[in-house]
Steps between C-alpha positions, in 0.01 A plus 500: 500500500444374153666720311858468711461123408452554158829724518678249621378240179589771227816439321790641642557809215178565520471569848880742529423670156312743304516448142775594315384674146686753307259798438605574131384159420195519752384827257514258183185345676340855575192497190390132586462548890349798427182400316414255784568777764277714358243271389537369914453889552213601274330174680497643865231789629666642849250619735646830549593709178894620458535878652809719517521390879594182466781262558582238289730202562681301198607138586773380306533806269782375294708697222233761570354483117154430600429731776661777304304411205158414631467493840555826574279628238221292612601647889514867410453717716600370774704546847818196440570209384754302700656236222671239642710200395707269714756530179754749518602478154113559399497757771780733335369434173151629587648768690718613183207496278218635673503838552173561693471747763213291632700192543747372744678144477558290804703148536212288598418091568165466479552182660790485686512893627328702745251700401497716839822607347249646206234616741711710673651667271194593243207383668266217438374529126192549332528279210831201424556407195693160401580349155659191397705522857271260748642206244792519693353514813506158632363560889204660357280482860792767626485738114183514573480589877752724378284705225255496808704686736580750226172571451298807630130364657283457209857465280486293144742308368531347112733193509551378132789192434533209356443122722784356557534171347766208429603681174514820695718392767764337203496776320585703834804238559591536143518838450750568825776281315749715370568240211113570372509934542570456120203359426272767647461690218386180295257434766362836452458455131351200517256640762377748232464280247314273732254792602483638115380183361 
């Protein structure tokens, strides 16, 4: 199977680790990810129009911000969304600041877990949602069977992240070294100068 031997070729914290990031920081992000999720968004026509019905599925919901903000808006009315996050930390955050009746959080791996685990306790979902997650992802072939299995017949799926490149995968490396947590706030400055200018 290809995707086993590619496993077996990804470097070694890559393959026993999710990413580590702190979601107060993550937030400082929140109004430049958000643009190109909803421009992704505002791109897409689904076949079947949102109804109070449905079930929605959130891949990699993070601090929460997003969903709460304009997911959910965007979603209304509607059945559930299940928000997951293979992140604890972003788990509990979400959790302590999203008060949405229509919204449950569940510790997820879009990659790594099971999503019979899912299934079985909600359902198979209507629409799933993912943004700026899949970057992480690095056995993509198994995300993606994944999102499949999740998926009601006739279930859609929007997918929006960045490729992973070189300067992706060093900035990954960089950013888990305790010595350079300091310098995340910089980076996040410089990011919005970067994407003012």
């Amino acid at each position: 199977m290809k995707s086993a031997r590619l496993n077996q070729q990804l470097p070694k914290h890559r393959q026993e680790s999710a990413p580590v990031l702190d979601p107060v920081s993550y937030t400082s992000f929140k109004e430049h990810t958000y643009r190109d999720n909803l421009a992704a968004w505002d791109s897409v026509k689904f076949r079947r129009p949102a109804n109070e019905w449905n079930q929605y599925l959130d891949v990699g919901c993070g601090t929460g911000n997003f969903l709460k903000e304009h997911q959910l808006p965007r979603l209304r009315p509607c059945r559930r969304v299940v928000a997951t996050d293979c992140s604890r930390d972003m788990l509990e955050y979400a959790r302590s600041h999203t008060d949405e009746p229509e919204v449950t959080f569940e510790l997820f791996d879009i990659e790594r877990g099971d999503p019979q685990t899912i299934v079985d306790k909600y359902g198979q979902f209507d629409r799933l949602y993912s943004f700026l997650t899949f970057q992480y992802v690095w056995d993509l072939a198994r995300a993606y069977k994944n999102v499949y299995r999740l998926l009601k017949d006739g279930g859609e799926s929007l997918v929006v992240y960045f490729t992973r490149t070189a300067v992706t995968d060093v900035w990954y490396r960089v950013n888990q070294l305790e010595e350079w947590r300091d310098y995340t706030q910089v980076s996040s400055l410089v990011l919005s100068a970067e994407l003012v200018a």
